[in-house]
Short mmCIF file of C-alpha atoms and ligand atoms in Angstrom, two decimals:
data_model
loop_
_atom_site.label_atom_id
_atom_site.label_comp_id
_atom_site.label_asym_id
_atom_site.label_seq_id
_atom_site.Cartn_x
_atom_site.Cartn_y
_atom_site.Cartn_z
CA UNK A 1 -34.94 -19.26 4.76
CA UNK A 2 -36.67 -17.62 7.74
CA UNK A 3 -35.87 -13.70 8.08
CA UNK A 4 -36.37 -11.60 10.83
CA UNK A 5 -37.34 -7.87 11.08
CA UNK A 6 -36.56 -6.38 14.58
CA UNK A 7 -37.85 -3.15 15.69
CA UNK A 8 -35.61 -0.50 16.10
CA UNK A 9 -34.57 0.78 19.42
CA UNK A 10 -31.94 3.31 18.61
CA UNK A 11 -32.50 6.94 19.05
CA UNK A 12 -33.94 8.98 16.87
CA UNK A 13 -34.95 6.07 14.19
CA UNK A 14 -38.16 5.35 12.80
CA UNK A 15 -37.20 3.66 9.57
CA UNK A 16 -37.89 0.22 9.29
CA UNK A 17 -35.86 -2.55 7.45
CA UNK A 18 -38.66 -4.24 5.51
CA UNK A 19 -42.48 -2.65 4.70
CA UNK A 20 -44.88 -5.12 3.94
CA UNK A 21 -45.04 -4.65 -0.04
CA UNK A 22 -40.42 -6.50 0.27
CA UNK A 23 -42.44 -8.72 2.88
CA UNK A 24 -44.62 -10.33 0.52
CA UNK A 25 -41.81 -10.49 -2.14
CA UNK A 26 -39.74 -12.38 0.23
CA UNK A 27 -42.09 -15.09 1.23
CA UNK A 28 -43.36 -15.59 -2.26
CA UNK A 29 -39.90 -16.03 -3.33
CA UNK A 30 -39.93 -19.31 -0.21
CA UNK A 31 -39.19 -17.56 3.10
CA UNK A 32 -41.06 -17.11 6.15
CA UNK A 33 -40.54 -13.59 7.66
CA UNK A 34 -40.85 -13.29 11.43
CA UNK A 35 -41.66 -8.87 12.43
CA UNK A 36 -41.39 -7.73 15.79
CA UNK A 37 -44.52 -6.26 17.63
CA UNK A 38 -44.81 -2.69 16.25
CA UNK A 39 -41.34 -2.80 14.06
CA UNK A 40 -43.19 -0.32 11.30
CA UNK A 41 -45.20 1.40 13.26
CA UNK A 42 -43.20 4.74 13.72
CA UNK A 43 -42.90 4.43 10.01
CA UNK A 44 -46.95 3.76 9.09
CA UNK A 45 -46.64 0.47 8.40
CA UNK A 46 -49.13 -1.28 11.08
CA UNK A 47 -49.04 -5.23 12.58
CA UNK A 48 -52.01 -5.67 10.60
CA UNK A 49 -49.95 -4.99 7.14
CA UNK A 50 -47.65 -7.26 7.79
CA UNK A 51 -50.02 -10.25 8.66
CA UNK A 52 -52.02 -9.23 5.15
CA UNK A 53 -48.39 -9.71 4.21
CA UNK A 54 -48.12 -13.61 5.45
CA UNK A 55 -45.49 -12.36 8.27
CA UNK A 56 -45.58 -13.80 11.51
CA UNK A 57 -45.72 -10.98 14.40
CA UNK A 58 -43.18 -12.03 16.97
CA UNK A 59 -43.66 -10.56 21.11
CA UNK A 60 -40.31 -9.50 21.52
CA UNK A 61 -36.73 -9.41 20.33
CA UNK A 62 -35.71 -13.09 21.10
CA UNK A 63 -38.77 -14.49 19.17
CA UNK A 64 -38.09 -12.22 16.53
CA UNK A 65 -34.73 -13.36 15.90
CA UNK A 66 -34.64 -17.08 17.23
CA UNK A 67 -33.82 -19.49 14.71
CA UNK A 68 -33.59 -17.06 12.04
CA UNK A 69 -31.34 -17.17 9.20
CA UNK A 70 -30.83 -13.72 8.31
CA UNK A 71 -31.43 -10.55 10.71
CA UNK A 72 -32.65 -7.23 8.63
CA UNK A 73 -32.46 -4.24 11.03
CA UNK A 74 -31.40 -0.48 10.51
CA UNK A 75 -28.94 0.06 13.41
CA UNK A 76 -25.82 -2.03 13.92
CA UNK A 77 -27.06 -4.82 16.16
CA UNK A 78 -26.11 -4.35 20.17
CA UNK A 79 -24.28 -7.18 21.97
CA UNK A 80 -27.11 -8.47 23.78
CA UNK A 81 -29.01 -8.87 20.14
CA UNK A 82 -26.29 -10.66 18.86
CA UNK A 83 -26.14 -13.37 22.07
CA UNK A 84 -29.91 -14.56 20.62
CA UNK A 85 -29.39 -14.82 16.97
CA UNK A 86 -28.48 -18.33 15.85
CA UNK A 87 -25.07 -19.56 15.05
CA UNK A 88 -23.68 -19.56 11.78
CA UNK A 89 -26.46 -16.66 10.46
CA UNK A 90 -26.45 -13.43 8.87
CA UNK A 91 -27.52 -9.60 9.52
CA UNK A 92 -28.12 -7.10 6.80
CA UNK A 93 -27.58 -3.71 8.74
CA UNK A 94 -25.40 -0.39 8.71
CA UNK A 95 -22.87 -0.66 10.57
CA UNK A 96 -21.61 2.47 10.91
CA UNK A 97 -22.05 4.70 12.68
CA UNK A 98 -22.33 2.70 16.04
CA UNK A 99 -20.88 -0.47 15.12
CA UNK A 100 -18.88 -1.52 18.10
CA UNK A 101 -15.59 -3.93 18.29
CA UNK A 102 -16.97 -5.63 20.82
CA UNK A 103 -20.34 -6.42 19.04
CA UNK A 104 -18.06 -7.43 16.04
CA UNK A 105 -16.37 -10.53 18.48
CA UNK A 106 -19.48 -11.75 19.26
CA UNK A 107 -20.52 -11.79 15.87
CA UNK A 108 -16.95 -13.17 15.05
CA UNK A 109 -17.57 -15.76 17.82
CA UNK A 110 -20.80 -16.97 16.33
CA UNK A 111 -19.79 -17.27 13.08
CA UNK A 112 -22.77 -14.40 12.16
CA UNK A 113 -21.83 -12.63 9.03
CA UNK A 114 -22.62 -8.93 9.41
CA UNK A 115 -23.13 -6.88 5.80
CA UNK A 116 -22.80 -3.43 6.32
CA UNK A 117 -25.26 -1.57 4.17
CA UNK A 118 -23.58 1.77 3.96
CA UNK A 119 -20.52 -0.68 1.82
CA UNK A 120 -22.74 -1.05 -0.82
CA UNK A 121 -20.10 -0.57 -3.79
CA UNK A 122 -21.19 2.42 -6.10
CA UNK A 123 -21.15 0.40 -9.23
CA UNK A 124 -23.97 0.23 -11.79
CA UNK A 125 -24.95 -3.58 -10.96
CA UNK A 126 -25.44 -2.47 -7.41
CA UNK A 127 -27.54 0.78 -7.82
CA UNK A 128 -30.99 -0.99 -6.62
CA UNK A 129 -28.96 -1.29 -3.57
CA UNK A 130 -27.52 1.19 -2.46
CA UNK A 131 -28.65 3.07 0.47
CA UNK A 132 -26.73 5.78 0.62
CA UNK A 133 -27.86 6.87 -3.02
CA UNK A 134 -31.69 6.49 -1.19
CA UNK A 135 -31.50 7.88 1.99
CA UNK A 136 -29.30 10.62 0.71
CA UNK A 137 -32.36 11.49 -1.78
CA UNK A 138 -34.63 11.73 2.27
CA UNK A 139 -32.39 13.63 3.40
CA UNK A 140 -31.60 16.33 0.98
CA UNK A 141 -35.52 16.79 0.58
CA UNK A 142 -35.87 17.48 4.13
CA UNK A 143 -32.51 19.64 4.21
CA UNK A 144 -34.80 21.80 2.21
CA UNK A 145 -37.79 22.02 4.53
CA UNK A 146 -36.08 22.11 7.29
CA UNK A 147 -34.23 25.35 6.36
CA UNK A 148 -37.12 26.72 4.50
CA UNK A 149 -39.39 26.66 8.02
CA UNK A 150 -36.42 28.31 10.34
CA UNK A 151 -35.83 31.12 7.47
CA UNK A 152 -37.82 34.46 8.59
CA UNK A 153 -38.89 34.15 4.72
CA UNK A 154 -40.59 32.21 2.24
CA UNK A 155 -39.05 30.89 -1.00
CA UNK A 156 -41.42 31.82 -3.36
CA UNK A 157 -41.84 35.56 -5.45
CA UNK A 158 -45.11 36.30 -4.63
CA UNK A 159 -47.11 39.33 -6.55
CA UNK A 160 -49.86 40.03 -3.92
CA UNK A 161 -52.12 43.51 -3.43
CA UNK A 162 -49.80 44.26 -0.53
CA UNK A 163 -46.73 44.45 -2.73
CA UNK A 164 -44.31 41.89 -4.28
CA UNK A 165 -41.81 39.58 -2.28
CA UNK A 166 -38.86 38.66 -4.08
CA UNK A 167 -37.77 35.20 -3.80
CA UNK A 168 -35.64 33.41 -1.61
CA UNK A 169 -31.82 33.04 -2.48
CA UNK A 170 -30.63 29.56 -1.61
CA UNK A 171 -27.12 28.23 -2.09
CA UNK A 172 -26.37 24.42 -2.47
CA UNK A 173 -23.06 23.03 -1.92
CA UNK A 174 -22.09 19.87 -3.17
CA UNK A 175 -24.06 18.45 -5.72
CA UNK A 176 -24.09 14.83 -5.53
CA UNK A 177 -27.83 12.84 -4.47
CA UNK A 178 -28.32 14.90 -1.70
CA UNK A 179 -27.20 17.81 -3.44
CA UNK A 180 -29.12 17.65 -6.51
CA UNK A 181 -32.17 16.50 -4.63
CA UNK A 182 -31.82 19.91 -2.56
CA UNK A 183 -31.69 22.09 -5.74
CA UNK A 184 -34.44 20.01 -7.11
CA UNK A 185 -36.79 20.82 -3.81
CA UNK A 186 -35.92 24.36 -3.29
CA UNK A 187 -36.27 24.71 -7.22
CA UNK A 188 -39.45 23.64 -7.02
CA UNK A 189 -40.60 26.03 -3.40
CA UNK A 190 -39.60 28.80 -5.81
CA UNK A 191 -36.60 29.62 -4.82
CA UNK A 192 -33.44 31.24 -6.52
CA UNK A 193 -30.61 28.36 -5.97
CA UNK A 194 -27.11 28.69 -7.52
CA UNK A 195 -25.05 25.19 -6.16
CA UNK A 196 -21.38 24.69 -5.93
CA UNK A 197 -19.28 21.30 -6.89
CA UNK A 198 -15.63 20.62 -7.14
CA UNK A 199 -16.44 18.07 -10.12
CA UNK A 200 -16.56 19.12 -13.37
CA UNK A 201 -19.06 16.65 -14.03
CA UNK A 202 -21.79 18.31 -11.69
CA UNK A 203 -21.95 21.40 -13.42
CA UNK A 204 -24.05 20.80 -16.53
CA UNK A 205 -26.63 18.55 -13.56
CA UNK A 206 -26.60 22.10 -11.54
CA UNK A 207 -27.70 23.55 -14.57
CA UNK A 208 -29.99 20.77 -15.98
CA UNK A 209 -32.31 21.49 -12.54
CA UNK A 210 -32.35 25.39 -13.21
CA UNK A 211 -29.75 26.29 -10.59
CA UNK A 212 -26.79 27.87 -11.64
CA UNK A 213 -23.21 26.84 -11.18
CA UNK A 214 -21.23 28.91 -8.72
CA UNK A 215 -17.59 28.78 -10.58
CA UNK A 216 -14.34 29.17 -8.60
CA UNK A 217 -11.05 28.43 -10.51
CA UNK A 218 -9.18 25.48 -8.70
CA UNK A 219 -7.49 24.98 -11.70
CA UNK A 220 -8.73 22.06 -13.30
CA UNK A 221 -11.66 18.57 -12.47
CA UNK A 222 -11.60 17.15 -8.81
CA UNK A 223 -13.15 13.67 -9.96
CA UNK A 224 -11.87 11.35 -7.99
CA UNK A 225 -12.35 7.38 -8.62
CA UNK A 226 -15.91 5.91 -8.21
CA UNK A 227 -17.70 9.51 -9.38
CA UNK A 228 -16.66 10.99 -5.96
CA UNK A 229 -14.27 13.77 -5.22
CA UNK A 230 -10.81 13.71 -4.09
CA UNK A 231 -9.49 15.67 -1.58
CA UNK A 232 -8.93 19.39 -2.08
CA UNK A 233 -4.93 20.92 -1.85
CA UNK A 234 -4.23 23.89 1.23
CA UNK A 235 -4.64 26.46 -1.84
CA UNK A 236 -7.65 24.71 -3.68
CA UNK A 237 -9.46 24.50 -0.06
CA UNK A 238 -8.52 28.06 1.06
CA UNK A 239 -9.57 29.32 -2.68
CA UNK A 240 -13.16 27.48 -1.93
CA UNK A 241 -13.77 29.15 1.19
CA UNK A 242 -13.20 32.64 -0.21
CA UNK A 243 -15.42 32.06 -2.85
CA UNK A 244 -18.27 30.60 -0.81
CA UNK A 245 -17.45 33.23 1.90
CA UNK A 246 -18.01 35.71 -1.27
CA UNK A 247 -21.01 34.30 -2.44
CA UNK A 248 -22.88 33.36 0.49
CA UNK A 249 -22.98 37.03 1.81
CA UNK A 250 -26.02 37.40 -0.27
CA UNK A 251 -27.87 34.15 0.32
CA UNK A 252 -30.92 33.47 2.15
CA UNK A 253 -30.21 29.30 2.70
CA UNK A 254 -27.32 27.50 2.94
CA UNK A 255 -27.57 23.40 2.31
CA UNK A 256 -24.62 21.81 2.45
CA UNK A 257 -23.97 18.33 1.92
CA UNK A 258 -20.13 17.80 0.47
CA UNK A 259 -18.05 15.02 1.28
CA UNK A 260 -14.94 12.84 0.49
CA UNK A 261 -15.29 9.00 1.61
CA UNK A 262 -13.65 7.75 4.12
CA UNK A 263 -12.50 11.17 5.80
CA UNK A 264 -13.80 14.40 7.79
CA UNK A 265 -15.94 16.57 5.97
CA UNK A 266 -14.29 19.02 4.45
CA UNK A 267 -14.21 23.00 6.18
CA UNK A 268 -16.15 24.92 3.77
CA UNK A 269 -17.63 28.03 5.14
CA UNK A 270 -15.69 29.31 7.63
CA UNK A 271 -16.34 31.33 10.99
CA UNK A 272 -15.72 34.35 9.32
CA UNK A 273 -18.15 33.68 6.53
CA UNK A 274 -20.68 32.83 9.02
CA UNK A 275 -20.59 36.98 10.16
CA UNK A 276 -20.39 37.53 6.50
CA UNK A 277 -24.12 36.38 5.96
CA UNK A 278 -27.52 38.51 6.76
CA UNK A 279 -28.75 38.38 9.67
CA UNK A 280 -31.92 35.91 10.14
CA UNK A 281 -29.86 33.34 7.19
CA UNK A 282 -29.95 29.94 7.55
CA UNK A 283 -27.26 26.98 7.30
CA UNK A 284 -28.41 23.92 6.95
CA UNK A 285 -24.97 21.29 7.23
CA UNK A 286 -25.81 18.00 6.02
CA UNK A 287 -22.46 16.58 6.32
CA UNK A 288 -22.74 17.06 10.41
CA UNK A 289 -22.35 13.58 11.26
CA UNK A 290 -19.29 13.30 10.07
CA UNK A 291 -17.59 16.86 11.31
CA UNK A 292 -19.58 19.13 9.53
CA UNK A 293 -18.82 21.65 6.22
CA UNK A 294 -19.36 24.36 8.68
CA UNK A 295 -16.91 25.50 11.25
CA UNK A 296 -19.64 26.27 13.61
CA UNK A 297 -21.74 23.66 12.65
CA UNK A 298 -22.63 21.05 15.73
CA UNK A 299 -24.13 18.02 15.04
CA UNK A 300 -27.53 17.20 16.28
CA UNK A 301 -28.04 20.82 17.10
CA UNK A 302 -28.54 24.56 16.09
CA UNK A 303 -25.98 27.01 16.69
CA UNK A 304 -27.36 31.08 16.53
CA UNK A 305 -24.16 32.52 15.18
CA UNK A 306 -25.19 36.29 15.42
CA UNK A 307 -28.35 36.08 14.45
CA UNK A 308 -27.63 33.30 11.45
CA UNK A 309 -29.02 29.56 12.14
CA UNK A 310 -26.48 27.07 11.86
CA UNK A 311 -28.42 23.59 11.95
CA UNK A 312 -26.90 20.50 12.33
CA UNK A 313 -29.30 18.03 11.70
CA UNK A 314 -28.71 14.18 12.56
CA UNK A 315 -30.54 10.76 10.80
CA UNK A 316 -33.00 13.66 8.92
CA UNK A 317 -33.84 10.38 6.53
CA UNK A 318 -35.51 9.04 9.49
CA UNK A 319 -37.80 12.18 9.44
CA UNK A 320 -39.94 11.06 6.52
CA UNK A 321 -39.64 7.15 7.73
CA UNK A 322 -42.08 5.95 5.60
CA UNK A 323 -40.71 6.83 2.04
CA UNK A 324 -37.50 6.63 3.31
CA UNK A 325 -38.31 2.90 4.95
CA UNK A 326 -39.79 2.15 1.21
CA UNK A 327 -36.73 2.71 -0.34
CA UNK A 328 -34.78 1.59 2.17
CA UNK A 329 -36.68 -1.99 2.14
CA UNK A 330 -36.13 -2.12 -1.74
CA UNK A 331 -32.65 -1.56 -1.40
CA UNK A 332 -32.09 -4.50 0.78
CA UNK A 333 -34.81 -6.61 -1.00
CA UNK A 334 -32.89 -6.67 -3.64
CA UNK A 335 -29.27 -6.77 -2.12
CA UNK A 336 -31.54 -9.70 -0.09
CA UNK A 337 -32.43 -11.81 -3.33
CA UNK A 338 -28.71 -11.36 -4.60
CA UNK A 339 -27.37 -13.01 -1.75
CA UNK A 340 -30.14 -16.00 -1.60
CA UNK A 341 -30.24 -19.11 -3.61
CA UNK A 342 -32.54 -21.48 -3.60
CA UNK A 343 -34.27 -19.63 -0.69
CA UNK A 344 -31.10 -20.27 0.92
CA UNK A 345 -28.50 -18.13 2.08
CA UNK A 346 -25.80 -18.07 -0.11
CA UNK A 347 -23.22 -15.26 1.49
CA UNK A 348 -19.98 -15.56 -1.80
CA UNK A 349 -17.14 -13.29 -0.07
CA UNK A 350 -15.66 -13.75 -3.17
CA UNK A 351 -18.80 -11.63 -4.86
CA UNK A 352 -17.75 -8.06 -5.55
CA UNK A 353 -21.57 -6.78 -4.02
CA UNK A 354 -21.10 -9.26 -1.20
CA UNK A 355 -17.73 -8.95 -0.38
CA UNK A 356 -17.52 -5.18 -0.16
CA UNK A 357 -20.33 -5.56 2.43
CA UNK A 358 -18.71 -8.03 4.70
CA UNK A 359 -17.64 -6.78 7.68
CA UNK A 360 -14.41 -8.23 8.91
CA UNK A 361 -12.39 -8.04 12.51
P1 NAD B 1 -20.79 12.28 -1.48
O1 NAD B 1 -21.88 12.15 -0.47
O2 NAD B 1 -19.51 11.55 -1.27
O3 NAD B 1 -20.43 13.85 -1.64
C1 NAD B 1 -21.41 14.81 -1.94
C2 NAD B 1 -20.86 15.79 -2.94
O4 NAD B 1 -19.88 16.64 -2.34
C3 NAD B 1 -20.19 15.18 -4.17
O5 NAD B 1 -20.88 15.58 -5.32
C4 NAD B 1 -18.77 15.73 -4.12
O6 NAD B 1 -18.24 15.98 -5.40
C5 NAD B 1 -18.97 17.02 -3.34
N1 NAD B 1 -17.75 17.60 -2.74
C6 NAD B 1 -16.71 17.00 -2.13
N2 NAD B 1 -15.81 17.90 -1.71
C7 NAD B 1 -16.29 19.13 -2.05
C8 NAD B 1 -15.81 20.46 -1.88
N3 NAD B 1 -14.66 20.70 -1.29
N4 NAD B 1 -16.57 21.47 -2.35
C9 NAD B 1 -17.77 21.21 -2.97
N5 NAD B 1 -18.26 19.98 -3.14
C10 NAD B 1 -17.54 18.95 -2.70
O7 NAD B 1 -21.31 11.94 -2.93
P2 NAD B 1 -22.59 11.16 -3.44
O8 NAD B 1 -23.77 12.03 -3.32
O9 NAD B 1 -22.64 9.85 -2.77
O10 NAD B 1 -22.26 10.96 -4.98
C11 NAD B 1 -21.02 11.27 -5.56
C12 NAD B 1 -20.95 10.73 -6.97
O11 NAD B 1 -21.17 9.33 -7.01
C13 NAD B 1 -21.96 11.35 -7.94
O12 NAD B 1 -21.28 11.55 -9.14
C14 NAD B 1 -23.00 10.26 -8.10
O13 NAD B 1 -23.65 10.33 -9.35
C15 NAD B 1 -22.14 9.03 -8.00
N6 NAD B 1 -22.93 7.86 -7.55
C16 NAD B 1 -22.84 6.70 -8.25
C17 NAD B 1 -23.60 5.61 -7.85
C18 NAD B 1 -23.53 4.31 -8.60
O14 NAD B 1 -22.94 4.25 -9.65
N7 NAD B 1 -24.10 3.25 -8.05
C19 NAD B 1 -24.43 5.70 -6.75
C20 NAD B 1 -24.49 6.90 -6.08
C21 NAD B 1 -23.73 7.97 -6.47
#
């Protein structure tokens, strides 16, 4: 099976699909892999690893890809890609966000089956796959940082000879991976965090990380199916904003990071809360790219509500490329190896992994 590793040319991405250490999994396992000039470099993973690897370095695009079996690549693949991958082969990608329809008829027109990464199901067989459950880890990290260098404050209590600082307050909300990988980072800068979840479930795992649970009564557990959350009723949702709007009043750093799947994010802290807050506090909304928890969040920028930060970061996983390409590149190692048999490619729609990743017209 030959597999090909493009390099990335959509904004803002450094990540690569495969680092050298999958690489030299894959062709030990019988394939040839076939890199693009420079495809891990934004992430720190030189040519020269890749080689040590036993991958062939390829000029360009269309010697990357030609007469490859399977395509691994980060973005959804763009139309002119798709015209120079063989007939009848495969790409393991995300497709969303930026998956067009037109890109999907020419992949439908040359029989290329497309697996969306981000369809990974959340089931326990499939854990070493999933993406989101990795990437989600990146970005709630950097959530962290990134709020903890725009604050006018640092985290820490410090005792020092020109007095004692008291420590930062920061607020999570939503703790799922990103979540709980926020209160684990701020937890450990020295901050005071307190996090918020509509599932039962998540309380005791606030707690378990030395945050504590921020409790509003929405009469009774919003576990959905799969572990996530279902949506909230008028009265539960307008019940969660006045108790955020409440308890964020006295909170140095807001991460938030809730979501439902398949729909907007939901409104969490309002406009109104927004004035609420101290001046020089920071919102950091995680959950931008797909509307944002804050009213006045905007995605891929920072908003100065009256003197309060309201950041709306986009691809932050992408910010710490390299772990987040390592993790990515086991994820679709092994989501790689499921699918292979034989070092051939062995694509079962009828697979519950496989078949939840298929993208269809
Ligand atoms: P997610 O990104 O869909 O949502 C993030 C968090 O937001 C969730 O914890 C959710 O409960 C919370 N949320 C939703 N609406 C909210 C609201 N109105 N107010 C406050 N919080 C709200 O979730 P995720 O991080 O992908 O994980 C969700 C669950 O799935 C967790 O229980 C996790 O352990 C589980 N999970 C399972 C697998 C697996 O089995 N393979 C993999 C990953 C995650």
């Amino acid at each position: 099976m030959r597999i090909a590793v493009p390099r990335e040319r959509a904004p803002r991405e450094s990540r690569v699909a495969l680092v050298p250490e999958s690489v030299a999994k894959l062709i030990k396992a019988g394939s040839t892999v076939v890199v693009e000039h420079d495809a891990g470099l934004a992430a720190g993973f030189p040519d020269a690893q890749y080689t040590a690897a036993g991958a062939a370095i390829a000029p360009d695009i269309a010697a990357t890809v030609a007469a490859s079996d399977l395509v691994c690549q980060v973005a959804p693949p763009e139309a002119g890609e798709v015209s120079q991958i063989p007939e009848g082969g495969a790409i393991v990608a995300y497709w969303q966000p930026g998956g067009s329809a037109d890109v999907l008829t020419a992949i439908v027109a040359r029989r290329i089956r497309m697996l969306a990464l981000e369809r990974v199901p959340r089931i326990t067989r499939a854990q070493s796959m999933d993406v989101l459950s990795s990437q989600a880890t990146v970005a709630g990290y950097k959530a962290v940082l990134l709020g903890a260098s725009a604050l006018p404050k640092m985290l820490p209590m410090l005792t020092t000879a020109a007095g004692t600082l008291a420590p930062a307050r920061v607020f999570v909300i939503g703790a799922g991976v990103a979540g709980l990988q926020a209160i684990a980072t701020a937890r450990r800068l020295g901050a005071v965090v307190s996090a918020f979840d509509v599932r039962t479930a998540a309380q005791e795992q606030i707690q378990s990380l030395g945050a504590t649970p921020l409790k509003i009564d929405l009469g009774g557990d919003a576990e959905g199916t799969g572990g996530y959350a279902k949506a909230q009723s008028e009265d539960q949702a307008r019940l969660t904003q006045e108790g955020i709007a409440k308890h964020i009043a006295g909170v140095d750093l807001v991460v938030t990071t809730a979501a439902i799947p398949g729909r907007r994010a939901p409104i969490l802290i309002t406009a109104s809360a927004v004035r609420g807050m101290k001046t020089g506090s920071v919102i950091v909304d995680l959950a931008a790219e797909t509307g944002g928890n804050c009213e006045l969040t905007k995605a891929g920028e920072t908003v100065d509500a009256g003197g309060v930060q309201v950041i709306g970061p986009l691809g932050l996983a992408s910010t710490a490329a390299f772990h987040a390409s390592q993790m990515l590149s086991r994820n679709i190692l092994t989501f790689v190896t499921h699918i292979t048999k034989d070092a051939a490619l062995n694509i079962d729609a009828s697979d519950e992994i496989t078949g939840a990743m298929l993208v269809k017209p």
